[in-house]
mmCIF file of N, CA and C in Angstrom:
data_model
loop_
_atom_site.group_PDB
_atom_site.id
_atom_site.type_symbol
_atom_site.label_atom_id
_atom_site.label_comp_id
_atom_site.label_asym_id
_atom_site.label_seq_id
_atom_site.Cartn_x
_atom_site.Cartn_y
_atom_site.Cartn_z
ATOM 1 N N MET A 12 0.829 -1.185 0.000
ATOM 2 C CA MET A 12 0.000 0.000 0.000
ATOM 3 C C MET A 12 0.875 1.249 0.000
ATOM 4 N N GLU A 13 1.963 1.180 0.750
ATOM 5 C CA GLU A 13 2.861 2.330 0.826
ATOM 6 C C GLU A 13 3.504 2.606 -0.533
ATOM 7 N N ARG A 14 3.819 1.529 -1.267
ATOM 8 C CA ARG A 14 4.402 1.712 -2.609
ATOM 9 C C ARG A 14 3.421 2.389 -3.549
ATOM 10 N N LEU A 15 2.157 2.012 -3.460
ATOM 11 C CA LEU A 15 1.130 2.603 -4.321
ATOM 12 C C LEU A 15 0.981 4.095 -4.037
ATOM 13 N N ILE A 16 0.944 4.450 -2.776
ATOM 14 C CA ILE A 16 0.834 5.865 -2.400
ATOM 15 C C ILE A 16 2.065 6.629 -2.879
ATOM 16 N N ARG A 17 3.239 6.050 -2.678
ATOM 17 C CA ARG A 17 4.479 6.711 -3.111
ATOM 18 C C ARG A 17 4.477 6.902 -4.632
ATOM 19 N N TRP A 18 3.978 5.891 -5.373
ATOM 20 C CA TRP A 18 3.937 5.987 -6.832
ATOM 21 C C TRP A 18 3.029 7.132 -7.275
ATOM 22 N N PHE A 19 1.836 7.257 -6.649
ATOM 23 C CA PHE A 19 0.923 8.345 -7.004
ATOM 24 C C PHE A 19 1.490 9.704 -6.605
ATOM 25 N N VAL A 20 2.251 9.768 -5.525
ATOM 26 C CA VAL A 20 2.885 11.031 -5.131
ATOM 27 C C VAL A 20 3.922 11.434 -6.180
ATOM 28 N N ASN A 21 4.663 10.477 -6.675
ATOM 29 C CA ASN A 21 5.687 10.768 -7.685
ATOM 30 C C ASN A 21 5.098 10.994 -9.076
ATOM 31 N N ASN A 22 3.907 10.500 -9.342
ATOM 32 C CA ASN A 22 3.259 10.637 -10.656
ATOM 33 C C ASN A 22 1.944 11.396 -10.487
ATOM 34 N N GLY A 23 2.040 12.680 -10.303
ATOM 35 C CA GLY A 23 0.869 13.525 -10.057
ATOM 36 C C GLY A 23 -0.122 13.521 -11.205
ATOM 37 N N VAL A 24 0.359 13.420 -12.442
ATOM 38 C CA VAL A 24 -0.543 13.402 -13.600
ATOM 39 C C VAL A 24 -1.426 12.162 -13.553
ATOM 40 N N ALA A 25 -0.850 11.030 -13.241
ATOM 41 C CA ALA A 25 -1.629 9.790 -13.146
ATOM 42 C C ALA A 25 -2.668 9.891 -12.031
ATOM 43 N N ALA A 26 -2.300 10.490 -10.915
ATOM 44 C CA ALA A 26 -3.249 10.659 -9.810
ATOM 45 C C ALA A 26 -4.404 11.554 -10.235
ATOM 46 N N ASN A 27 -4.096 12.634 -10.947
ATOM 47 C CA ASN A 27 -5.153 13.537 -11.412
ATOM 48 C C ASN A 27 -6.033 12.873 -12.465
ATOM 49 N N LEU A 28 -5.450 12.075 -13.356
ATOM 50 C CA LEU A 28 -6.247 11.356 -14.353
ATOM 51 C C LEU A 28 -7.181 10.343 -13.686
ATOM 52 N N LEU A 29 -6.678 9.639 -12.684
ATOM 53 C CA LEU A 29 -7.521 8.685 -11.957
ATOM 54 C C LEU A 29 -8.669 9.405 -11.265
ATOM 55 N N MET A 30 -8.383 10.541 -10.639
ATOM 56 C CA MET A 30 -9.427 11.321 -9.973
ATOM 57 C C MET A 30 -10.464 11.794 -10.990
ATOM 58 N N ALA A 31 -10.014 12.287 -12.143
ATOM 59 C CA ALA A 31 -10.938 12.756 -13.178
ATOM 60 C C ALA A 31 -11.798 11.609 -13.693
ATOM 61 N N PHE A 32 -11.193 10.431 -13.877
ATOM 62 C CA PHE A 32 -11.946 9.264 -14.332
ATOM 63 C C PHE A 32 -13.037 8.885 -13.330
ATOM 64 N N ILE A 33 -12.709 8.893 -12.059
ATOM 65 C CA ILE A 33 -13.690 8.538 -11.019
ATOM 66 C C ILE A 33 -14.829 9.547 -10.992
ATOM 67 N N ILE A 34 -14.519 10.830 -11.105
ATOM 68 C CA ILE A 34 -15.560 11.867 -11.090
ATOM 69 C C ILE A 34 -16.455 11.747 -12.317
ATOM 70 N N ILE A 35 -15.870 11.539 -13.495
ATOM 71 C CA ILE A 35 -16.663 11.415 -14.724
ATOM 72 C C ILE A 35 -17.530 10.157 -14.682
ATOM 73 N N ALA A 36 -16.974 9.054 -14.220
ATOM 74 C CA ALA A 36 -17.752 7.813 -14.114
ATOM 75 C C ALA A 36 -18.924 7.993 -13.153
ATOM 76 N N GLY A 37 -18.695 8.680 -12.054
ATOM 77 C CA GLY A 37 -19.778 8.945 -11.108
ATOM 78 C C GLY A 37 -20.845 9.833 -11.708
ATOM 79 N N ALA A 38 -20.430 10.859 -12.445
ATOM 80 C CA ALA A 38 -21.390 11.773 -13.063
ATOM 81 C C ALA A 38 -22.208 11.065 -14.142
ATOM 82 N N LEU A 39 -21.596 10.143 -14.867
ATOM 83 C CA LEU A 39 -22.317 9.424 -15.918
ATOM 84 C C LEU A 39 -23.306 8.400 -15.363
ATOM 85 N N THR A 40 -23.069 7.903 -14.170
ATOM 86 C CA THR A 40 -23.979 6.903 -13.604
ATOM 87 C C THR A 40 -25.124 7.512 -12.802
ATOM 88 N N ILE A 41 -25.084 8.804 -12.534
ATOM 89 C CA ILE A 41 -26.168 9.437 -11.769
ATOM 90 C C ILE A 41 -27.530 9.241 -12.430
ATOM 91 N N PRO A 42 -27.674 9.435 -13.757
ATOM 92 C CA PRO A 42 -29.002 9.221 -14.358
ATOM 93 C C PRO A 42 -29.489 7.776 -14.274
ATOM 94 N N LEU A 43 -28.593 6.834 -14.074
ATOM 95 C CA LEU A 43 -28.982 5.426 -14.007
ATOM 96 C C LEU A 43 -29.498 5.019 -12.630
ATOM 97 N N LEU A 44 -29.313 5.872 -11.629
ATOM 98 C CA LEU A 44 -29.778 5.552 -10.280
ATOM 99 C C LEU A 44 -31.298 5.591 -10.229
ATOM 100 N N LYS A 45 -31.871 4.617 -9.549
ATOM 101 C CA LYS A 45 -33.316 4.568 -9.400
ATOM 102 C C LYS A 45 -33.703 5.413 -8.191
ATOM 103 N N MET A 46 -34.433 6.496 -8.460
ATOM 104 C CA MET A 46 -34.868 7.375 -7.375
ATOM 105 C C MET A 46 -36.383 7.510 -7.434
ATOM 106 N N GLU A 47 -37.023 7.407 -6.286
ATOM 107 C CA GLU A 47 -38.467 7.536 -6.198
ATOM 108 C C GLU A 47 -38.814 8.451 -5.041
ATOM 109 N N VAL A 48 -39.860 9.246 -5.246
ATOM 110 C CA VAL A 48 -40.323 10.105 -4.163
ATOM 111 C C VAL A 48 -40.928 9.242 -3.061
ATOM 112 N N PHE A 49 -41.734 8.269 -3.459
ATOM 113 C CA PHE A 49 -42.340 7.339 -2.514
ATOM 114 C C PHE A 49 -41.948 5.917 -2.924
ATOM 115 N N PRO A 50 -40.815 5.424 -2.436
ATOM 116 C CA PRO A 50 -40.379 4.086 -2.841
ATOM 117 C C PRO A 50 -41.306 3.009 -2.290
ATOM 118 N N GLU A 51 -41.433 1.938 -3.065
ATOM 119 C CA GLU A 51 -42.262 0.824 -2.619
ATOM 120 C C GLU A 51 -41.477 0.009 -1.601
ATOM 121 N N ILE A 52 -42.054 -0.140 -0.427
ATOM 122 C CA ILE A 52 -41.420 -0.935 0.614
ATOM 123 C C ILE A 52 -42.400 -2.005 1.067
ATOM 124 N N GLU A 53 -41.865 -3.101 1.479
ATOM 125 C CA GLU A 53 -42.682 -4.202 1.965
ATOM 126 C C GLU A 53 -42.835 -4.053 3.475
ATOM 127 N N ILE A 54 -44.044 -3.787 3.917
ATOM 128 C CA ILE A 54 -44.308 -3.631 5.347
ATOM 129 C C ILE A 54 -44.765 -4.980 5.885
ATOM 130 N N ASP A 55 -44.090 -5.460 6.902
ATOM 131 C CA ASP A 55 -44.401 -6.778 7.437
ATOM 132 C C ASP A 55 -45.086 -6.708 8.797
ATOM 133 N N ILE A 56 -45.866 -5.654 9.007
ATOM 134 C CA ILE A 56 -46.607 -5.497 10.263
ATOM 135 C C ILE A 56 -48.079 -5.251 9.939
ATOM 136 N N ILE A 57 -48.943 -5.967 10.619
ATOM 137 C CA ILE A 57 -50.387 -5.771 10.492
ATOM 138 C C ILE A 57 -50.860 -5.129 11.782
ATOM 139 N N ASN A 58 -51.587 -4.031 11.667
ATOM 140 C CA ASN A 58 -52.073 -3.296 12.833
ATOM 141 C C ASN A 58 -53.588 -3.450 12.916
ATOM 142 N N ILE A 59 -54.064 -3.900 14.061
ATOM 143 C CA ILE A 59 -55.497 -4.050 14.314
ATOM 144 C C ILE A 59 -55.867 -3.047 15.393
ATOM 145 N N THR A 60 -56.808 -2.164 15.086
ATOM 146 C CA THR A 60 -57.232 -1.150 16.049
ATOM 147 C C THR A 60 -58.720 -1.320 16.314
ATOM 148 N N ALA A 61 -59.094 -1.315 17.584
ATOM 149 C CA ALA A 61 -60.496 -1.455 17.967
ATOM 150 C C ALA A 61 -60.869 -0.331 18.924
ATOM 151 N N VAL A 62 -62.007 0.287 18.666
ATOM 152 C CA VAL A 62 -62.503 1.372 19.511
ATOM 153 C C VAL A 62 -63.555 0.797 20.455
ATOM 154 N N TYR A 63 -63.429 1.135 21.731
ATOM 155 C CA TYR A 63 -64.366 0.691 22.760
ATOM 156 C C TYR A 63 -64.747 1.926 23.566
ATOM 157 N N PRO A 64 -65.782 2.659 23.122
ATOM 158 C CA PRO A 64 -66.137 3.936 23.767
ATOM 159 C C PRO A 64 -66.480 3.777 25.249
ATOM 160 N N GLY A 65 -65.953 4.668 26.052
ATOM 161 C CA GLY A 65 -66.253 4.717 27.473
ATOM 162 C C GLY A 65 -65.529 3.678 28.316
ATOM 163 N N ALA A 66 -64.587 2.956 27.750
ATOM 164 C CA ALA A 66 -63.902 1.891 28.488
ATOM 165 C C ALA A 66 -62.568 2.382 29.034
ATOM 166 N N SER A 67 -62.219 1.864 30.197
ATOM 167 C CA SER A 67 -60.912 2.174 30.788
ATOM 168 C C SER A 67 -59.847 1.311 30.097
ATOM 169 N N PRO A 68 -58.573 1.649 30.263
ATOM 170 C CA PRO A 68 -57.525 0.834 29.643
ATOM 171 C C PRO A 68 -57.566 -0.641 30.054
ATOM 172 N N SER A 69 -57.885 -0.915 31.320
ATOM 173 C CA SER A 69 -57.947 -2.319 31.748
ATOM 174 C C SER A 69 -59.129 -3.041 31.097
ATOM 175 N N ASP A 70 -60.252 -2.334 30.928
ATOM 176 C CA ASP A 70 -61.401 -2.935 30.236
ATOM 177 C C ASP A 70 -61.064 -3.231 28.779
ATOM 178 N N VAL A 71 -60.386 -2.294 28.126
ATOM 179 C CA VAL A 71 -59.992 -2.490 26.724
ATOM 180 C C VAL A 71 -59.030 -3.666 26.615
ATOM 181 N N GLU A 72 -58.106 -3.771 27.567
ATOM 182 C CA GLU A 72 -57.148 -4.875 27.534
ATOM 183 C C GLU A 72 -57.859 -6.215 27.651
ATOM 184 N N GLU A 73 -58.777 -6.329 28.619
ATOM 185 C CA GLU A 73 -59.475 -7.592 28.841
ATOM 186 C C GLU A 73 -60.449 -7.920 27.721
ATOM 187 N N ALA A 74 -61.224 -6.931 27.285
ATOM 188 C CA ALA A 74 -62.290 -7.197 26.325
ATOM 189 C C ALA A 74 -61.805 -7.236 24.877
ATOM 190 N N VAL A 75 -60.741 -6.530 24.575
ATOM 191 C CA VAL A 75 -60.318 -6.420 23.174
ATOM 192 C C VAL A 75 -58.947 -7.054 22.943
ATOM 193 N N CYS A 76 -57.927 -6.494 23.566
ATOM 194 C CA CYS A 76 -56.545 -6.882 23.247
ATOM 195 C C CYS A 76 -56.263 -8.351 23.530
ATOM 196 N N ILE A 77 -56.608 -8.806 24.713
ATOM 197 C CA ILE A 77 -56.310 -10.199 25.076
ATOM 198 C C ILE A 77 -57.084 -11.166 24.188
ATOM 199 N N ARG A 78 -58.328 -10.839 23.874
ATOM 200 C CA ARG A 78 -59.124 -11.726 23.014
ATOM 201 C C ARG A 78 -58.532 -11.817 21.604
ATOM 202 N N ILE A 79 -58.112 -10.678 21.070
ATOM 203 C CA ILE A 79 -57.502 -10.689 19.731
ATOM 204 C C ILE A 79 -56.196 -11.477 19.764
ATOM 205 N N GLU A 80 -55.372 -11.251 20.781
ATOM 206 C CA GLU A 80 -54.101 -11.980 20.889
ATOM 207 C C GLU A 80 -54.336 -13.488 20.969
ATOM 208 N N GLU A 81 -55.327 -13.907 21.751
ATOM 209 C CA GLU A 81 -55.618 -15.334 21.886
ATOM 210 C C GLU A 81 -56.067 -15.941 20.564
ATOM 211 N N ARG A 82 -56.859 -15.189 19.784
ATOM 212 C CA ARG A 82 -57.326 -15.684 18.481
ATOM 213 C C ARG A 82 -56.173 -15.821 17.492
ATOM 214 N N LEU A 83 -55.166 -14.961 17.627
ATOM 215 C CA LEU A 83 -54.056 -14.959 16.675
ATOM 216 C C LEU A 83 -52.950 -15.943 17.044
ATOM 217 N N GLN A 84 -52.936 -16.448 18.265
ATOM 218 C CA GLN A 84 -51.848 -17.314 18.733
ATOM 219 C C GLN A 84 -51.657 -18.549 17.861
ATOM 220 N N GLY A 85 -52.708 -19.105 17.318
ATOM 221 C CA GLY A 85 -52.595 -20.347 16.555
ATOM 222 C C GLY A 85 -52.155 -20.181 15.115
ATOM 223 N N LEU A 86 -52.073 -18.962 14.624
ATOM 224 C CA LEU A 86 -51.731 -18.750 13.217
ATOM 225 C C LEU A 86 -50.242 -18.955 12.964
ATOM 226 N N ASP A 87 -49.926 -19.651 11.872
ATOM 227 C CA ASP A 87 -48.534 -19.837 11.468
ATOM 228 C C ASP A 87 -48.057 -18.599 10.727
ATOM 229 N N GLY A 88 -46.766 -18.315 10.821
ATOM 230 C CA GLY A 88 -46.187 -17.196 10.085
ATOM 231 C C GLY A 88 -46.117 -15.905 10.869
ATOM 232 N N ILE A 89 -46.460 -15.957 12.154
ATOM 233 C CA ILE A 89 -46.413 -14.754 12.983
ATOM 234 C C ILE A 89 -45.123 -14.771 13.792
ATOM 235 N N LYS A 90 -44.391 -13.671 13.725
ATOM 236 C CA LYS A 90 -43.141 -13.546 14.464
ATOM 237 C C LYS A 90 -43.396 -13.032 15.876
ATOM 238 N N LYS A 91 -44.237 -11.999 15.991
ATOM 239 C CA LYS A 91 -44.445 -11.365 17.295
ATOM 240 C C LYS A 91 -45.809 -10.692 17.319
ATOM 241 N N ILE A 92 -46.464 -10.758 18.461
ATOM 242 C CA ILE A 92 -47.735 -10.060 18.673
ATOM 243 C C ILE A 92 -47.554 -9.145 19.871
ATOM 244 N N SER A 93 -47.898 -7.877 19.695
ATOM 245 C CA SER A 93 -47.839 -6.930 20.810
ATOM 246 C C SER A 93 -49.097 -6.081 20.783
ATOM 247 N N SER A 94 -49.516 -5.645 21.957
ATOM 248 C CA SER A 94 -50.739 -4.847 22.015
ATOM 249 C C SER A 94 -50.571 -3.682 22.978
ATOM 250 N N THR A 95 -51.411 -2.671 22.741
ATOM 251 C CA THR A 95 -51.440 -1.482 23.579
ATOM 252 C C THR A 95 -52.895 -1.167 23.882
ATOM 253 N N ALA A 96 -53.187 -0.959 25.150
ATOM 254 C CA ALA A 96 -54.543 -0.600 25.552
ATOM 255 C C ALA A 96 -54.520 0.775 26.191
ATOM 256 N N SER A 97 -55.336 1.667 25.676
ATOM 257 C CA SER A 97 -55.499 2.979 26.292
ATOM 258 C C SER A 97 -56.986 3.250 26.433
ATOM 259 N N GLU A 98 -57.305 4.406 26.940
ATOM 260 C CA GLU A 98 -58.705 4.726 27.180
ATOM 261 C C GLU A 98 -59.455 4.782 25.856
ATOM 262 N N ASN A 99 -60.512 4.010 25.739
ATOM 263 C CA ASN A 99 -61.418 3.955 24.591
ATOM 264 C C ASN A 99 -60.857 3.251 23.355
ATOM 265 N N ILE A 100 -59.610 2.839 23.357
ATOM 266 C CA ILE A 100 -59.044 2.253 22.137
ATOM 267 C C ILE A 100 -57.980 1.205 22.470
ATOM 268 N N GLY A 101 -57.946 0.158 21.655
ATOM 269 C CA GLY A 101 -56.928 -0.880 21.796
ATOM 270 C C GLY A 101 -56.277 -1.139 20.451
ATOM 271 N N SER A 102 -54.999 -1.430 20.466
ATOM 272 C CA SER A 102 -54.257 -1.659 19.233
ATOM 273 C C SER A 102 -53.402 -2.913 19.386
ATOM 274 N N VAL A 103 -53.464 -3.790 18.383
ATOM 275 C CA VAL A 103 -52.671 -5.014 18.376
ATOM 276 C C VAL A 103 -51.813 -4.998 17.115
ATOM 277 N N ASN A 104 -50.505 -5.155 17.284
ATOM 278 C CA ASN A 104 -49.577 -5.209 16.156
ATOM 279 C C ASN A 104 -49.116 -6.644 15.966
ATOM 280 N N VAL A 105 -49.221 -7.121 14.728
ATOM 281 C CA VAL A 105 -48.811 -8.475 14.382
ATOM 282 C C VAL A 105 -47.628 -8.365 13.429
ATOM 283 N N GLU A 106 -46.469 -8.849 13.866
ATOM 284 C CA GLU A 106 -45.276 -8.826 13.020
ATOM 285 C C GLU A 106 -45.174 -10.166 12.299
ATOM 286 N N VAL A 107 -45.124 -10.099 10.964
ATOM 287 C CA VAL A 107 -45.130 -11.291 10.125
ATOM 288 C C VAL A 107 -43.691 -11.764 9.895
ATOM 289 N N LEU A 108 -43.502 -13.074 9.863
ATOM 290 C CA LEU A 108 -42.176 -13.638 9.604
ATOM 291 C C LEU A 108 -41.694 -13.253 8.207
ATOM 292 N N PRO A 109 -40.382 -13.059 8.033
ATOM 293 C CA PRO A 109 -39.852 -12.753 6.702
ATOM 294 C C PRO A 109 -40.167 -13.883 5.721
ATOM 295 N N GLY A 110 -40.522 -13.513 4.512
ATOM 296 C CA GLY A 110 -40.842 -14.498 3.484
ATOM 297 C C GLY A 110 -42.315 -14.850 3.416
ATOM 298 N N GLN A 111 -43.090 -14.448 4.399
ATOM 299 C CA GLN A 111 -44.525 -14.707 4.388
ATOM 300 C C GLN A 111 -45.228 -13.654 3.540
ATOM 301 N N ASP A 112 -46.294 -14.050 2.866
ATOM 302 C CA ASP A 112 -47.092 -13.113 2.087
ATOM 303 C C ASP A 112 -47.974 -12.329 3.054
ATOM 304 N N VAL A 113 -47.741 -11.015 3.130
ATOM 305 C CA VAL A 113 -48.441 -10.181 4.109
ATOM 306 C C VAL A 113 -49.926 -10.080 3.780
ATOM 307 N N SER A 114 -50.278 -9.998 2.486
ATOM 308 C CA SER A 114 -51.697 -9.888 2.135
ATOM 309 C C SER A 114 -52.440 -11.182 2.463
ATOM 310 N N GLU A 115 -51.787 -12.325 2.274
ATOM 311 C CA GLU A 115 -52.405 -13.598 2.649
ATOM 312 C C GLU A 115 -52.576 -13.673 4.167
ATOM 313 N N MET A 116 -51.556 -13.220 4.895
ATOM 314 C CA MET A 116 -51.633 -13.214 6.354
ATOM 315 C C MET A 116 -52.738 -12.272 6.821
ATOM 316 N N LEU A 117 -52.905 -11.138 6.152
ATOM 317 C CA LEU A 117 -53.967 -10.195 6.503
ATOM 318 C C LEU A 117 -55.331 -10.847 6.330
ATOM 319 N N ASP A 118 -55.514 -11.607 5.254
ATOM 320 C CA ASP A 118 -56.779 -12.318 5.048
ATOM 321 C C ASP A 118 -57.019 -13.333 6.159
ATOM 322 N N ARG A 119 -55.957 -14.035 6.584
ATOM 323 C CA ARG A 119 -56.107 -15.014 7.663
ATOM 324 C C ARG A 119 -56.408 -14.333 8.988
ATOM 325 N N VAL A 120 -55.834 -13.149 9.222
ATOM 326 C CA VAL A 120 -56.102 -12.412 10.461
ATOM 327 C C VAL A 120 -57.544 -11.918 10.471
ATOM 328 N N LYS A 121 -58.034 -11.451 9.327
ATOM 329 C CA LYS A 121 -59.414 -10.958 9.247
ATOM 330 C C LYS A 121 -60.423 -12.072 9.481
ATOM 331 N N ALA A 122 -60.066 -13.297 9.112
ATOM 332 C CA ALA A 122 -60.980 -14.427 9.280
ATOM 333 C C ALA A 122 -61.001 -14.798 10.725
#
């Protein structure tokens, strides 16, 4: 590595040509880059939200979150189930295993 650095120090023209080549190559490849304002990403989380008007967080947990979690326990392809209970609303997040079809899993969760 030291020899290479010493060679470029002694041959400034070659160093400048290499730098120019790298800059030109980079400038020519910019139009080939795929850029999107809203890139398509695969989301592997299914969110279930249930509204329970007038219920306390403990009521929402017992009546909504725990029941949904118990129904989902038997499904294959689920990595993790987590839930949040707050006043009047409960939310259950289902994380799908990598490689599973999320839309198919969503249909199974809805059933």
